[in-house]
PDB file of C-alpha atoms in Angstrom:
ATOM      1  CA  UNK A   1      28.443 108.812  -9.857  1.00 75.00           C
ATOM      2  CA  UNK A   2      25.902 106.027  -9.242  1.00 81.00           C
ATOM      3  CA  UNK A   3      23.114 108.228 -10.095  1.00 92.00           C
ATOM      4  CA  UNK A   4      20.158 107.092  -8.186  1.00 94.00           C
ATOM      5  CA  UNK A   5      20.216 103.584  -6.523  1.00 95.00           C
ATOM      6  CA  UNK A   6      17.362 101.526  -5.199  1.00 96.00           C
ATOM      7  CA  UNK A   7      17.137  97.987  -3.483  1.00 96.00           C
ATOM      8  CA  UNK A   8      15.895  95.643  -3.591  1.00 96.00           C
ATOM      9  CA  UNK A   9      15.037  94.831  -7.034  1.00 93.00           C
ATOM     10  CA  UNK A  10      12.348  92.415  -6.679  1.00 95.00           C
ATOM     11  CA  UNK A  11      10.629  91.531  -3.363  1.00 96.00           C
ATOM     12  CA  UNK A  12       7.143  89.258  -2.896  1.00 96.00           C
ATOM     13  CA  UNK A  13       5.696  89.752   0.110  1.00 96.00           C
ATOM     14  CA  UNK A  14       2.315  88.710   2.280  1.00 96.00           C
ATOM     15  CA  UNK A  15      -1.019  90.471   2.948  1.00 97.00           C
ATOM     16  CA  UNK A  16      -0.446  92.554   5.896  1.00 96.00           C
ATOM     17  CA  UNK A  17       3.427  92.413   5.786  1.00 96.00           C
ATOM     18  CA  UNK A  18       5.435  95.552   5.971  1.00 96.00           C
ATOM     19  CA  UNK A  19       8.652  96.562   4.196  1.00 96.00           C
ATOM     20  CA  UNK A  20      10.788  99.289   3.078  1.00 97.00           C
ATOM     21  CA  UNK A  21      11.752 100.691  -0.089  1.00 97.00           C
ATOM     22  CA  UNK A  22      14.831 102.101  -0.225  1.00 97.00           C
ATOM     23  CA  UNK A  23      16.533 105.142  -2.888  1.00 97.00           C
ATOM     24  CA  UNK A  24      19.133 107.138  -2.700  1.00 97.00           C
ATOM     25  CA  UNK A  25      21.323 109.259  -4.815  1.00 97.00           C
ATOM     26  CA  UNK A  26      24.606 110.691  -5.235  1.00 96.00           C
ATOM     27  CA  UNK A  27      24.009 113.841  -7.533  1.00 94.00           C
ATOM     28  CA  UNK A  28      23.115 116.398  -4.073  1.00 94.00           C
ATOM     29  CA  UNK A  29      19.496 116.694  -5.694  1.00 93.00           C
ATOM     30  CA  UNK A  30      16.980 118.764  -3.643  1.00 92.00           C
ATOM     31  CA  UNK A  31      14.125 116.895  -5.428  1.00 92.00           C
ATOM     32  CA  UNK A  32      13.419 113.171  -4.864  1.00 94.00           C
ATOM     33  CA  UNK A  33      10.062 111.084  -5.661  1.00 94.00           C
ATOM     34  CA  UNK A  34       8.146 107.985  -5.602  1.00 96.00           C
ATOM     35  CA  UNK A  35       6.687 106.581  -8.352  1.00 95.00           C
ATOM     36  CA  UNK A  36       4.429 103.348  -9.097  1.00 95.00           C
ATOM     37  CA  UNK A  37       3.878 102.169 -12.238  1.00 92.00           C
ATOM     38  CA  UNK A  38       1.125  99.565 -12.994  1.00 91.00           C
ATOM     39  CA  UNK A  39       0.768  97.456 -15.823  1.00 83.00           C
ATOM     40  CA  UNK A  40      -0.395  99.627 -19.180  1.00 79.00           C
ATOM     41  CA  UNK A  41      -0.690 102.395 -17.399  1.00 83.00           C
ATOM     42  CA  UNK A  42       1.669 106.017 -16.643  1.00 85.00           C
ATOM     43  CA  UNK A  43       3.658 106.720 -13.603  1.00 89.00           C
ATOM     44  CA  UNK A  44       1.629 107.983 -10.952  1.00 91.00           C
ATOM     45  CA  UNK A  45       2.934 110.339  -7.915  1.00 91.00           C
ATOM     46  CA  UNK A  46       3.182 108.648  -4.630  1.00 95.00           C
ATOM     47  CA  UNK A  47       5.405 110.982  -2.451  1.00 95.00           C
ATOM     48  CA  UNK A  48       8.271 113.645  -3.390  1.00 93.00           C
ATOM     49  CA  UNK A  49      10.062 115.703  -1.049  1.00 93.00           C
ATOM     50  CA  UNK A  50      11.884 119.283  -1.757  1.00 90.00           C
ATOM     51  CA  UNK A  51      14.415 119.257   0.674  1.00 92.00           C
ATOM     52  CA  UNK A  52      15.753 116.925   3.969  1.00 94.00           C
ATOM     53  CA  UNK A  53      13.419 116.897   6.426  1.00 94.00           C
ATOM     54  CA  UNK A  54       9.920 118.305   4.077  1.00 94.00           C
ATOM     55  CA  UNK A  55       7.930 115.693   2.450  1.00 95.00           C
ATOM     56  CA  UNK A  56       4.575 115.875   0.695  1.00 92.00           C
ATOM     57  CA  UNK A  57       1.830 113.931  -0.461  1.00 92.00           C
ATOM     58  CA  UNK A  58       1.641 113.125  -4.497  1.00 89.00           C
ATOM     59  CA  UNK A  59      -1.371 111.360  -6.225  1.00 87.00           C
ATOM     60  CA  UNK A  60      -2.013 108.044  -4.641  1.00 93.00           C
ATOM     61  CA  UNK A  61      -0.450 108.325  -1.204  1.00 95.00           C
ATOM     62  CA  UNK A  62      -2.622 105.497   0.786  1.00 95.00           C
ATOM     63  CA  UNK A  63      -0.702 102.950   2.215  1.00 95.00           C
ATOM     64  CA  UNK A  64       2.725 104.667   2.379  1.00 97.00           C
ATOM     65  CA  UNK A  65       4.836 106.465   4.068  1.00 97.00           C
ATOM     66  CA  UNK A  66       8.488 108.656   3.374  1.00 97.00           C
ATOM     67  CA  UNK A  67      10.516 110.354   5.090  1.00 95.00           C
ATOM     68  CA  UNK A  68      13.513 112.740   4.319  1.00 97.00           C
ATOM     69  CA  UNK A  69      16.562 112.637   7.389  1.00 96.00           C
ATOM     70  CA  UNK A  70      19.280 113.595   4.846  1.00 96.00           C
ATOM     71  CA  UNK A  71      19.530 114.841   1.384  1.00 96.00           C
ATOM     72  CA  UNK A  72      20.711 111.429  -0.572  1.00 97.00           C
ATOM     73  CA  UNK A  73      18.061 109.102   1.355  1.00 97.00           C
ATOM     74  CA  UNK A  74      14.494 108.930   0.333  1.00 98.00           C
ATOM     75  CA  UNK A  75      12.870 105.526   1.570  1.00 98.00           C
ATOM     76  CA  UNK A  76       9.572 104.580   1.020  1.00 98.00           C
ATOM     77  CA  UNK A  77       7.702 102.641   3.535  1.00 97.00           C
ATOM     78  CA  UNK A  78       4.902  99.993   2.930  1.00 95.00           C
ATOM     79  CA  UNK A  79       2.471  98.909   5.839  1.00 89.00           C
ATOM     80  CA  UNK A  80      -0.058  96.457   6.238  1.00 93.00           C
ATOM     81  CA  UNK A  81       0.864  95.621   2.500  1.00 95.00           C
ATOM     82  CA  UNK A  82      -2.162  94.477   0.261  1.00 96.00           C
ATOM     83  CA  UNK A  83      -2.465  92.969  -3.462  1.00 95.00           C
ATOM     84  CA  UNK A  84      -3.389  96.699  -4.643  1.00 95.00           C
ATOM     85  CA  UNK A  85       0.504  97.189  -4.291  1.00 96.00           C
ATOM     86  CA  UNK A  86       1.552  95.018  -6.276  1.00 96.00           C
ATOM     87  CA  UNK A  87       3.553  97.292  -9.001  1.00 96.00           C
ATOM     88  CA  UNK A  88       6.772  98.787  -9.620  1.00 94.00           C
ATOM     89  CA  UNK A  89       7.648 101.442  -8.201  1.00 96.00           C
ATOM     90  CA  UNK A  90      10.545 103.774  -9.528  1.00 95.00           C
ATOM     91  CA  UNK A  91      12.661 106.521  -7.276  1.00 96.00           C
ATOM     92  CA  UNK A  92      13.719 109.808  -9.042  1.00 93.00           C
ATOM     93  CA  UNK A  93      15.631 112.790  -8.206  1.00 93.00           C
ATOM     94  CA  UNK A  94      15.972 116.531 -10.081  1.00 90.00           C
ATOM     95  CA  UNK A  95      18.279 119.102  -9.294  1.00 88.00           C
ATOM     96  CA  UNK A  96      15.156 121.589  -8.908  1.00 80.00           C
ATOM     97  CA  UNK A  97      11.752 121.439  -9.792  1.00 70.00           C
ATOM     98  CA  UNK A  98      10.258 119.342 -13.147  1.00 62.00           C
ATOM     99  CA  UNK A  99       9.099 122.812 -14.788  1.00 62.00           C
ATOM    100  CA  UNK A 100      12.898 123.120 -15.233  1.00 62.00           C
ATOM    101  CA  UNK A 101      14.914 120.341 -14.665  1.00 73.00           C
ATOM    102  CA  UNK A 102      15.274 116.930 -15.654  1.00 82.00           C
ATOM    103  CA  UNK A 103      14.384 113.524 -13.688  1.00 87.00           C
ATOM    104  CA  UNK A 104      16.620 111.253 -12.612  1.00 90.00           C
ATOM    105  CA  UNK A 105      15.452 107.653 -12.550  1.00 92.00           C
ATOM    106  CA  UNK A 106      16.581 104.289 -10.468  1.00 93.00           C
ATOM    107  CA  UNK A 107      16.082 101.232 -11.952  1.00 90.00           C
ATOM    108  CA  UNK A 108      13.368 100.391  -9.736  1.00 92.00           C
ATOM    109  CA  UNK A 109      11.603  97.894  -8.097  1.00 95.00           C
ATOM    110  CA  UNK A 110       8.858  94.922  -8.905  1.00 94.00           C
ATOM    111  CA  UNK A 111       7.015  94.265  -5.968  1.00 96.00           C
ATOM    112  CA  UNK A 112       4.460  91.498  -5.771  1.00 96.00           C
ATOM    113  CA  UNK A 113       1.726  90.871  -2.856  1.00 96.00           C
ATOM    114  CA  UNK A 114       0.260  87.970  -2.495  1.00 94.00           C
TER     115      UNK A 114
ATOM    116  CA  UNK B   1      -9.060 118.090 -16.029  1.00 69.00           C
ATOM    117  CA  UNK B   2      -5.454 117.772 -17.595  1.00 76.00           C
ATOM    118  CA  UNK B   3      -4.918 114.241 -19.225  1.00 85.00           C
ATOM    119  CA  UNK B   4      -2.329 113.062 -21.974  1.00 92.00           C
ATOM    120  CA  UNK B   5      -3.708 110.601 -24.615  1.00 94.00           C
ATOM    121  CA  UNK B   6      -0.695 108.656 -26.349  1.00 96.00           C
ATOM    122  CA  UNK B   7      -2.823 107.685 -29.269  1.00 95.00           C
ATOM    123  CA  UNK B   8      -1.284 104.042 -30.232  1.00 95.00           C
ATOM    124  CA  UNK B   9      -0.022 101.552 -27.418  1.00 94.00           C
ATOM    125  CA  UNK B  10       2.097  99.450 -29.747  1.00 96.00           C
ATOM    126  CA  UNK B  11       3.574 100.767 -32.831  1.00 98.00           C
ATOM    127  CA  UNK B  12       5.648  98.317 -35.202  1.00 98.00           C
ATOM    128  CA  UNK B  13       7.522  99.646 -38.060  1.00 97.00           C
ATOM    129  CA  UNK B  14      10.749  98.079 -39.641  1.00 97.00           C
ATOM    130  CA  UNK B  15      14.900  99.345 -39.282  1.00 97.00           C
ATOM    131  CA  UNK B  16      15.897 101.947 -41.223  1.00 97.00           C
ATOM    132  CA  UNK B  17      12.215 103.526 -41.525  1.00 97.00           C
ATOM    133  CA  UNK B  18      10.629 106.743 -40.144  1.00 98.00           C
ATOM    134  CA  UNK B  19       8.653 106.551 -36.478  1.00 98.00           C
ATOM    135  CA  UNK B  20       5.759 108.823 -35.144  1.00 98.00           C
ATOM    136  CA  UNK B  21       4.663 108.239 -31.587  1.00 98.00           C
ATOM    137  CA  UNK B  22       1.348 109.910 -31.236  1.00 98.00           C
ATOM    138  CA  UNK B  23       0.988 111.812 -28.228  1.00 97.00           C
ATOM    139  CA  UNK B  24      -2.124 114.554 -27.479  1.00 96.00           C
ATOM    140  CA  UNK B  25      -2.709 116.871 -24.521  1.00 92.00           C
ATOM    141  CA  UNK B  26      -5.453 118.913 -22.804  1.00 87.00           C
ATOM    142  CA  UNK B  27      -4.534 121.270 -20.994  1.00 77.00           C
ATOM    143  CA  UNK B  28      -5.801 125.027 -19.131  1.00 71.00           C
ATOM    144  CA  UNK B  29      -2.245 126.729 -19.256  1.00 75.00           C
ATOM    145  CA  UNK B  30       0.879 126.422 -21.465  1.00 75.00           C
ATOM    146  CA  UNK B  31       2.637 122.756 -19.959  1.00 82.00           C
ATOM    147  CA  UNK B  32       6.404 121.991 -20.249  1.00 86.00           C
ATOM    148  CA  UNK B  33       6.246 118.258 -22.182  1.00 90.00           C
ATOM    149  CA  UNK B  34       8.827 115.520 -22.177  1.00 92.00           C
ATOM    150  CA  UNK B  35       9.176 111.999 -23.668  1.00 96.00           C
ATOM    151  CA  UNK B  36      10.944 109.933 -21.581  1.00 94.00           C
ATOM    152  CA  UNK B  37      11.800 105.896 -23.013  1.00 95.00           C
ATOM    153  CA  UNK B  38      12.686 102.959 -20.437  1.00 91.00           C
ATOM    154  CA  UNK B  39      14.363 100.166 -22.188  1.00 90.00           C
ATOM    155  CA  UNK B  40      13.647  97.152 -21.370  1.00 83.00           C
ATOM    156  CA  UNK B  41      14.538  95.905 -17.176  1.00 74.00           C
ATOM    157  CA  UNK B  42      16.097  99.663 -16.958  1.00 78.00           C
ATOM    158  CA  UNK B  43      14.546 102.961 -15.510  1.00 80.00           C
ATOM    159  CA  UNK B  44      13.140 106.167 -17.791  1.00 89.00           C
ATOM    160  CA  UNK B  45      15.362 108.131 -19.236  1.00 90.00           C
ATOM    161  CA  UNK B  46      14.299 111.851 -20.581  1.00 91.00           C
ATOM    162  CA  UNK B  47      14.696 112.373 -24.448  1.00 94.00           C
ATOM    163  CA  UNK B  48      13.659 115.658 -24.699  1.00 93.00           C
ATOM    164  CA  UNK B  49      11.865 118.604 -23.332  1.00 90.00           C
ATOM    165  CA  UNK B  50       9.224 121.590 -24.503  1.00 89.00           C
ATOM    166  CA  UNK B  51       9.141 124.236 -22.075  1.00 81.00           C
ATOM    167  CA  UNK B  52       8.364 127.058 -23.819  1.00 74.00           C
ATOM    168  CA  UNK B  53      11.321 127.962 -26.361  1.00 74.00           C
ATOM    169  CA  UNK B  54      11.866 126.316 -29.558  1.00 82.00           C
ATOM    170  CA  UNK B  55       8.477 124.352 -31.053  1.00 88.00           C
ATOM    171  CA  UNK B  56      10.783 121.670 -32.514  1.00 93.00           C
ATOM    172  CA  UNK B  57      12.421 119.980 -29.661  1.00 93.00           C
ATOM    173  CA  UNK B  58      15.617 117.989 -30.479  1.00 94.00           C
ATOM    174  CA  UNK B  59      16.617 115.090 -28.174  1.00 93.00           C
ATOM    175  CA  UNK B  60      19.059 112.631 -27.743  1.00 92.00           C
ATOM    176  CA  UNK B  61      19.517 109.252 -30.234  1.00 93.00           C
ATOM    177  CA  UNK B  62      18.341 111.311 -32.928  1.00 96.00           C
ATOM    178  CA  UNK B  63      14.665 112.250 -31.663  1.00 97.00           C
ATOM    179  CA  UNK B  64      12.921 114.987 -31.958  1.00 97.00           C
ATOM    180  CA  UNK B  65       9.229 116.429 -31.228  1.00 97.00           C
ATOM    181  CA  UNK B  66       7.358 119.104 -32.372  1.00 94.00           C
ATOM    182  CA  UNK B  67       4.927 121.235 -30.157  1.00 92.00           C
ATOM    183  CA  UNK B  68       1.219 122.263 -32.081  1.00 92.00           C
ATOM    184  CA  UNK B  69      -0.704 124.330 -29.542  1.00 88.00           C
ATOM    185  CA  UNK B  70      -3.545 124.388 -31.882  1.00 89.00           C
ATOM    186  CA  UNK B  71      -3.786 120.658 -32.499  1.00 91.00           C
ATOM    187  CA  UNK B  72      -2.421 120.122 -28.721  1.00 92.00           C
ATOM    188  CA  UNK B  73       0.157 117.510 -29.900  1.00 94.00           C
ATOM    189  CA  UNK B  74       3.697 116.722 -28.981  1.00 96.00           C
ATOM    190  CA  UNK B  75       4.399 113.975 -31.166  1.00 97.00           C
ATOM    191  CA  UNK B  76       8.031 112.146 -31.451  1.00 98.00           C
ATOM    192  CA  UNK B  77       9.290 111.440 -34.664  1.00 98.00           C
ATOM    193  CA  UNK B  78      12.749 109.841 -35.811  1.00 98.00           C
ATOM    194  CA  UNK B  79      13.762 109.817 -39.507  1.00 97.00           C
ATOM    195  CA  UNK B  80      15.384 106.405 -39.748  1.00 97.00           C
ATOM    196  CA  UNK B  81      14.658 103.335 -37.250  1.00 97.00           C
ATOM    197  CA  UNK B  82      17.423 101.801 -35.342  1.00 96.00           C
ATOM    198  CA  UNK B  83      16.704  98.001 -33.076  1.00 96.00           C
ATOM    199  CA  UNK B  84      18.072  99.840 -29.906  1.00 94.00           C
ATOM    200  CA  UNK B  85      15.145 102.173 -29.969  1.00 96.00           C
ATOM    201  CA  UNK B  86      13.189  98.780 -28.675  1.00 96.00           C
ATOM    202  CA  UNK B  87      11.510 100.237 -26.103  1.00 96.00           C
ATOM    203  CA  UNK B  88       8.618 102.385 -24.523  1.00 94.00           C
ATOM    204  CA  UNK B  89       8.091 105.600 -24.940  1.00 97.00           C
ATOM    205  CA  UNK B  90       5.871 108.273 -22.500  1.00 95.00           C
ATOM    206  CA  UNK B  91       4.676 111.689 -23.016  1.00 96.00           C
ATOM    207  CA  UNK B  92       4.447 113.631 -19.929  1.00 92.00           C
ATOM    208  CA  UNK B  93       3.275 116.877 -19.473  1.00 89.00           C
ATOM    209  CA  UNK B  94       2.972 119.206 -16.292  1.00 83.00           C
ATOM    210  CA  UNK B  95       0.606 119.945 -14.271  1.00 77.00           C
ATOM    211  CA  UNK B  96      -1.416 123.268 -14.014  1.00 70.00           C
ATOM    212  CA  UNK B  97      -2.524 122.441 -10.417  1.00 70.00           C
ATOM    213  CA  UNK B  98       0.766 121.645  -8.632  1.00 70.00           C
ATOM    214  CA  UNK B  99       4.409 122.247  -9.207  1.00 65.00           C
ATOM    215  CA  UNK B 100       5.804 119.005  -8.363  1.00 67.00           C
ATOM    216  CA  UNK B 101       3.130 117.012 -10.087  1.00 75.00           C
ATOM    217  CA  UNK B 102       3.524 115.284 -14.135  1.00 83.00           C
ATOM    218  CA  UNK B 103       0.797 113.758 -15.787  1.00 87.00           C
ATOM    219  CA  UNK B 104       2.135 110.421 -17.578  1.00 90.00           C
ATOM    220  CA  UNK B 105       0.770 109.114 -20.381  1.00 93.00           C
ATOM    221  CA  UNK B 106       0.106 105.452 -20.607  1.00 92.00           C
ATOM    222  CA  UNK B 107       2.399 104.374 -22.571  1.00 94.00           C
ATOM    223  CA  UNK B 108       3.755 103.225 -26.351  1.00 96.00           C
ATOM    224  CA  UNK B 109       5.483 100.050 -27.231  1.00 96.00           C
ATOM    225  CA  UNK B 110       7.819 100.612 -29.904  1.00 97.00           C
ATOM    226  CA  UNK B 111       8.783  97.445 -31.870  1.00 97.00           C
ATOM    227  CA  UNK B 112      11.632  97.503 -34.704  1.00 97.00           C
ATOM    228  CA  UNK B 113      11.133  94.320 -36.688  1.00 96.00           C
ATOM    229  CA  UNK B 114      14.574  93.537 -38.789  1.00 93.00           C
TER     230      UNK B 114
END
């Protein structure tokens, strides 16, 4: 098993450039989420889905967009990209939800907007 | 409002000694808590999990935490200090609001001098 799988690793991009962020993972996980982490700070929630085909909004949303056609793809979409972006951002998957089961992490990705 | 307060953002101690990563919690219901560590260029990994069983929480590499609902700590602690546990370490707890939501600490940076 590859576990979960992200590309690419680093990226730089321009103001107002778009991109994709892709995940995926090989465990059949219902589960999968986005994550950005900033400098010094936690993970925060950007988008998680339950199943293929539902997706939801986490904690900081703005400025992205998911969507769920099967259950081992999870990409993340960036529009109109802007400096606030600039982070990593980490896809994870769990078998069921977090009150239960454990996260599975990808190795994720630095982006940087300039 | 639910936070998590990792008390120390770097802690240095030397191989072969004890370490205590500090981590508090408010909270208006009885969380589930984790540590996960990320190693350096890699993604989080879980060490261990509270959900409601067992206070003292063994995890893997020879962790273990201990819940204190009356302090509202979930502190790590391993006995003796090994340089692969180089990393950081986060304390994560659940969220009372949503299901699919965990509230990350900020971070500490543990250091193993030789």
């Amino acid at each position: 098993n590859a576990g979960v799988t992200q590309t690419p690793k680093f990226r730089i991009l321009k103001i107002g450039q778009s991109m994709t962020l892709q995940c995926a993972q090989d465990m059949n996980h219902n589960y999968m989420y986005w994550y950005r982490q900033d400098p010094g700070m936690g993970l925060k929630l950007i988008y998680y889905s339950v199943g293929a085909g539902i997706t939801d909004k986490g904690e900081v949303p703005n400025g992205y967009n998911v969507s769920r056609s099967t259950t081992e793809d999870f990409p993340l979409r960036l529009e109109l990209a802007a400096p606030s972006q600039t982070s990593v951002y980490f896809c994870a998957s769990s078998p069921g939800d977090w009150h239960t089961d454990t996260q599975y992490f990808g190795p994720g990705t630095r982006l940087t907007v300039l | 409002a639910q936070s998590v307060t990792q008390l120390d953002s770097h802690v240095s101690v030397s191989e072969g000694t004890p370490v205590l990563l500090r981590c508090n919690y408010s909270s208006s219901y009885s969380p589930s808590l984790f540590w996960y560590v990320q190693h350096p260029n890699k993604g989080l990994q879980l060490l261990l999990k509270y959900t409601s069983a067992a206070t003292l929480v063994k995890g893997i590499n020879g962790f273990e935490a201990e819940f204190k609902k009356s302090e509202t700590s979930f502190h790590l602690t391993k006995p003796s200090a090994h340089m692969s546990d180089a990393a950081e370490y986060f304390c994560v707890v659940t969220s009372a609001w949503s299901l699919y939501q965990l509230i990350w600490g900020a971070g500490t940076k543990l250091i193993i001098k030789p």
